Structure formats: structure tokens, C-alpha cells
Amino acid sequence: MKRLNKEVELFFNNYYKDHDQLQLEIEKWIDGTDKGLDDLSNKAASFESDFEERFEKVNHWLRKKQFEMENRFEPK
């Protein structure tokens, strides 16, 4: 019975040691993933801002060209 108790105790000690180690690895992975998601969110916001700025420039250029074309083809 003593040997069985010792084996059970070893099993649980090893199980919890492995469990704690895996839990630490998972927490490190979660921290890395959260950091990556934050970086991605920042890059997406920067991209969106840059895209909107460029789109506004293109829109302004198109309005200018439209005005020029309308003036060119208007009967005088």
C-alpha cells in the first residue's frame, strides 16, 4: 500500500508540474498574441488613416479635373 501511495503521489506531483509548466507556456503565448494583436491594430489604424488621406487627395484631383473638363466643353 505504501508503494501505491508513493506512485500516486509521484503521478500527481508530475501531473501538476507539467500542468503548471504548460500553463506558463500558454500564458506566454497569450501575452505574445495580445502584443501581436495590439501591433496589428495600430498598423491597421495607421493604414486606414493613410488610405483616407490618399483617397481625399485623389478625390480632390478628380474634382479639379472634372471642373476643368466641364469648363473645356461648355459652350462659350
GROMACS .gro file of N, CA and C in nm:
model
  228
    1MET      N    1   0.083  -0.120   0.000
    1MET     CA    2   0.000   0.000   0.000
    1MET      C    3   0.087   0.126   0.000
    2LYS      N    4   0.199   0.116   0.071
    2LYS     CA    5   0.289   0.228   0.078
    2LYS      C    6   0.344   0.263  -0.060
    3ARG      N    7   0.377   0.160  -0.137
    3ARG     CA    8   0.429   0.182  -0.272
    3ARG      C    9   0.323   0.246  -0.361
    4LEU      N   10   0.199   0.201  -0.349
    4LEU     CA   11   0.089   0.258  -0.427
    4LEU      C   12   0.072   0.406  -0.393
    5ASN      N   13   0.074   0.437  -0.265
    5ASN     CA   14   0.062   0.577  -0.223
    5ASN      C   15   0.176   0.661  -0.281
    6LYS      N   16   0.297   0.603  -0.280
    6LYS     CA   17   0.412   0.675  -0.333
    6LYS      C   18   0.396   0.697  -0.484
    7GLU      N   19   0.350   0.595  -0.556
    7GLU     CA   20   0.328   0.607  -0.701
    7GLU      C   21   0.220   0.711  -0.732
    8VAL      N   22   0.113   0.710  -0.655
    8VAL     CA   23   0.005   0.807  -0.675
    8VAL      C   24   0.058   0.948  -0.648
    9GLU      N   25   0.134   0.962  -0.543
    9GLU     CA   26   0.191   1.092  -0.510
    9GLU      C   27   0.285   1.141  -0.620
   10LEU      N   28   0.371   1.053  -0.672
   10LEU     CA   29   0.460   1.089  -0.782
   10LEU      C   30   0.380   1.129  -0.907
   11PHE      N   31   0.275   1.053  -0.935
   11PHE     CA   32   0.191   1.083  -1.051
   11PHE      C   33   0.131   1.223  -1.039
   12PHE      N   34   0.072   1.254  -0.927
   12PHE     CA   35   0.010   1.385  -0.909
   12PHE      C   36   0.113   1.498  -0.909
   13ASN      N   37   0.228   1.473  -0.847
   13ASN     CA   38   0.333   1.576  -0.848
   13ASN      C   39   0.379   1.605  -0.991
   14ASN      N   40   0.402   1.499  -1.068
   14ASN     CA   41   0.444   1.516  -1.208
   14ASN      C   42   0.333   1.581  -1.289
   15TYR      N   43   0.209   1.541  -1.265
   15TYR     CA   44   0.096   1.597  -1.339
   15TYR      C   45   0.086   1.747  -1.315
   16TYR      N   46   0.092   1.787  -1.189
   16TYR     CA   47   0.079   1.929  -1.158
   16TYR      C   48   0.200   2.009  -1.205
   17LYS      N   49   0.319   1.946  -1.201
   17LYS     CA   50   0.438   2.014  -1.251
   17LYS      C   51   0.423   2.040  -1.401
   18ASP      N   52   0.380   1.937  -1.475
   18ASP     CA   53   0.358   1.952  -1.619
   18ASP      C   54   0.246   2.052  -1.646
   19HIS      N   55   0.143   2.046  -1.565
   19HIS     CA   56   0.029   2.137  -1.582
   19HIS      C   57   0.072   2.281  -1.562
   20ASP      N   58   0.149   2.306  -1.457
   20ASP     CA   59   0.197   2.442  -1.430
   20ASP      C   60   0.289   2.491  -1.541
   21GLN      N   61   0.376   2.402  -1.591
   21GLN     CA   62   0.465   2.439  -1.700
   21GLN      C   63   0.386   2.472  -1.825
   22LEU      N   64   0.288   2.390  -1.858
   22LEU     CA   65   0.205   2.417  -1.976
   22LEU      C   66   0.125   2.546  -1.958
   23GLN      N   67   0.077   2.569  -1.838
   23GLN     CA   68   0.002   2.692  -1.812
   23GLN      C   69   0.090   2.815  -1.833
   24LEU      N   70   0.216   2.808  -1.789
   24LEU     CA   71   0.309   2.919  -1.811
   24LEU      C   72   0.335   2.941  -1.960
   25GLU      N   73   0.352   2.831  -2.034
   25GLU     CA   74   0.373   2.842  -2.179
   25GLU      C   75   0.252   2.904  -2.247
   26ILE      N   76   0.133   2.865  -2.204
   26ILE     CA   77   0.011   2.921  -2.261
   26ILE      C   78   0.000   3.070  -2.229
   27GLU      N   79   0.033   3.108  -2.107
   27GLU     CA   80   0.029   3.249  -2.070
   27GLU      C   81   0.129   3.331  -2.151
   28LYS      N   82   0.249   3.276  -2.176
   28LYS     CA   83   0.347   3.345  -2.260
   28LYS      C   84   0.293   3.360  -2.401
   29TRP      N   85   0.230   3.255  -2.453
   29TRP     CA   86   0.174   3.260  -2.588
   29TRP      C   87   0.063   3.364  -2.595
   30ILE      N   88  -0.021   3.369  -2.492
   30ILE     CA   89  -0.130   3.468  -2.488
   30ILE      C   90  -0.073   3.609  -2.486
   31ASP      N   91   0.030   3.632  -2.404
   31ASP     CA   92   0.092   3.765  -2.398
   31ASP      C   93   0.150   3.804  -2.534
   32GLY      N   94   0.217   3.709  -2.600
   32GLY     CA   95   0.272   3.736  -2.732
   32GLY      C   96   0.164   3.764  -2.834
   33THR      N   97   0.056   3.688  -2.826
   33THR     CA   98  -0.056   3.707  -2.918
   33THR      C   99  -0.123   3.842  -2.895
   34ASP      N  100  -0.143   3.877  -2.769
   34ASP     CA  101  -0.202   4.008  -2.737
   34ASP      C  102  -0.115   4.122  -2.790
   35LYS      N  103   0.017   4.108  -2.773
   35LYS     CA  104   0.108   4.211  -2.823
   35LYS      C  105   0.099   4.218  -2.975
   36GLY      N  106   0.096   4.103  -3.039
   36GLY     CA  107   0.084   4.100  -3.184
   36GLY      C  108  -0.046   4.162  -3.232
   37LEU      N  109  -0.154   4.134  -3.161
   37LEU     CA  110  -0.283   4.192  -3.198
   37LEU      C  111  -0.284   4.344  -3.178
   38ASP      N  112  -0.221   4.390  -3.071
   38ASP     CA  113  -0.211   4.535  -3.050
   38ASP      C  114  -0.130   4.601  -3.162
   39ASP      N  115  -0.018   4.538  -3.198
   39ASP     CA  116   0.063   4.592  -3.308
   39ASP      C  117  -0.017   4.594  -3.438
   40LEU      N  118  -0.089   4.486  -3.464
   40LEU     CA  119  -0.171   4.478  -3.585
   40LEU      C  120  -0.280   4.585  -3.585
   41SER      N  121  -0.340   4.607  -3.470
   41SER     CA  122  -0.443   4.710  -3.458
   41SER      C  123  -0.385   4.849  -3.487
   42ASN      N  124  -0.266   4.875  -3.434
   42ASN     CA  125  -0.200   5.004  -3.459
   42ASN      C  126  -0.166   5.021  -3.607
   43LYS      N  127  -0.116   4.914  -3.668
   43LYS     CA  128  -0.082   4.921  -3.811
   43LYS      C  129  -0.208   4.941  -3.895
   44ALA      N  130  -0.317   4.874  -3.856
   44ALA     CA  131  -0.443   4.890  -3.930
   44ALA      C  132  -0.494   5.033  -3.919
   45ALA      N  133  -0.486   5.091  -3.801
   45ALA     CA  134  -0.530   5.230  -3.783
   45ALA      C  135  -0.444   5.325  -3.866
   46SER      N  136  -0.313   5.300  -3.868
   46SER     CA  137  -0.223   5.383  -3.948
   46SER      C  138  -0.253   5.367  -4.096
   47PHE      N  139  -0.276   5.244  -4.140
   47PHE     CA  140  -0.310   5.219  -4.280
   47PHE      C  141  -0.440   5.289  -4.317
   48GLU      N  142  -0.539   5.278  -4.230
   48GLU     CA  143  -0.669   5.341  -4.257
   48GLU      C  144  -0.654   5.492  -4.270
   49SER      N  145  -0.579   5.552  -4.180
   49SER     CA  146  -0.556   5.696  -4.184
   49SER      C  147  -0.485   5.736  -4.313
   50ASP      N  148  -0.380   5.662  -4.347
   50ASP     CA  149  -0.304   5.690  -4.470
   50ASP      C  150  -0.393   5.671  -4.593
   51PHE      N  151  -0.474   5.566  -4.593
   51PHE     CA  152  -0.563   5.539  -4.706
   51PHE      C  153  -0.665   5.651  -4.723
   52GLU      N  154  -0.724   5.696  -4.613
   52GLU     CA  155  -0.822   5.804  -4.620
   52GLU      C  156  -0.758   5.933  -4.673
   53GLU      N  157  -0.636   5.961  -4.628
   53GLU     CA  158  -0.566   6.081  -4.674
   53GLU      C  159  -0.540   6.072  -4.825
   54ARG      N  160  -0.494   5.958  -4.871
   54ARG     CA  161  -0.467   5.942  -5.015
   54ARG      C  162  -0.597   5.946  -5.095
   55PHE      N  163  -0.701   5.887  -5.042
   55PHE     CA  164  -0.830   5.888  -5.110
   55PHE      C  165  -0.882   6.031  -5.125
   56GLU      N  166  -0.865   6.111  -5.020
   56GLU     CA  167  -0.906   6.251  -5.027
   56GLU      C  168  -0.827   6.327  -5.132
   57LYS      N  169  -0.697   6.300  -5.142
   57LYS     CA  170  -0.615   6.365  -5.245
   57LYS      C  171  -0.663   6.327  -5.385
   58VAL      N  172  -0.692   6.199  -5.405
   58VAL     CA  173  -0.741   6.153  -5.535
   58VAL      C  174  -0.876   6.216  -5.564
   59ASN      N  175  -0.962   6.221  -5.465
   59ASN     CA  176  -1.094   6.280  -5.481
   59ASN      C  177  -1.083   6.428  -5.519
   60HIS      N  178  -0.994   6.498  -5.452
   60HIS     CA  179  -0.971   6.640  -5.483
   60HIS      C  180  -0.920   6.655  -5.626
   61TRP      N  181  -0.826   6.571  -5.666
   61TRP     CA  182  -0.771   6.576  -5.802
   61TRP      C  183  -0.880   6.549  -5.905
   62LEU      N  184  -0.966   6.449  -5.877
   62LEU     CA  185  -1.075   6.417  -5.971
   62LEU      C  186  -1.174   6.533  -5.983
   63ARG      N  187  -1.207   6.597  -5.871
   63ARG     CA  188  -1.298   6.713  -5.877
   63ARG      C  189  -1.237   6.824  -5.961
   64LYS      N  190  -1.108   6.847  -5.943
   64LYS     CA  191  -1.039   6.950  -6.019
   64LYS      C  192  -1.043   6.917  -6.168
   65LYS      N  193  -1.014   6.791  -6.203
   65LYS     CA  194  -1.016   6.750  -6.343
   65LYS      C  195  -1.157   6.758  -6.401
   66GLN      N  196  -1.255   6.721  -6.322
   66GLN     CA  197  -1.394   6.730  -6.368
   66GLN      C  198  -1.430   6.875  -6.398
   67PHE      N  199  -1.392   6.964  -6.310
   67PHE     CA  200  -1.419   7.107  -6.330
   67PHE      C  201  -1.350   7.157  -6.457
   68GLU      N  202  -1.224   7.115  -6.477
   68GLU     CA  203  -1.152   7.155  -6.598
   68GLU      C  204  -1.221   7.103  -6.724
   69MET      N  205  -1.265   6.977  -6.720
   69MET     CA  206  -1.332   6.918  -6.836
   69MET      C  207  -1.466   6.987  -6.864
   70GLU      N  208  -1.539   7.017  -6.759
   70GLU     CA  209  -1.667   7.086  -6.777
   70GLU      C  210  -1.646   7.224  -6.839
   71ASN      N  211  -1.543   7.294  -6.792
   71ASN     CA  212  -1.513   7.427  -6.849
   71ASN      C  213  -1.466   7.417  -6.993
   72ARG      N  214  -1.394   7.314  -7.025
   72ARG     CA  215  -1.341   7.297  -7.160
   72ARG      C  216  -1.454   7.271  -7.261
   73PHE      N  217  -1.553   7.194  -7.220
   73PHE     CA  218  -1.659   7.155  -7.314
   73PHE      C  219  -1.786   7.238  -7.302
   74GLU      N  220  -1.786   7.337  -7.217
   74GLU     CA  221  -1.903   7.425  -7.206
   74GLU      C  222  -1.908   7.516  -7.328
   75PRO      N  223  -2.027   7.536  -7.384
   75PRO     CA  224  -2.036   7.628  -7.498
   75PRO      C  225  -2.008   7.771  -7.452
   76LYS      N  226  -1.935   7.841  -7.532
   76LYS     CA  227  -1.898   7.978  -7.496
   76LYS      C  228  -1.985   8.079  -7.566
   0.00000   0.00000   0.00000
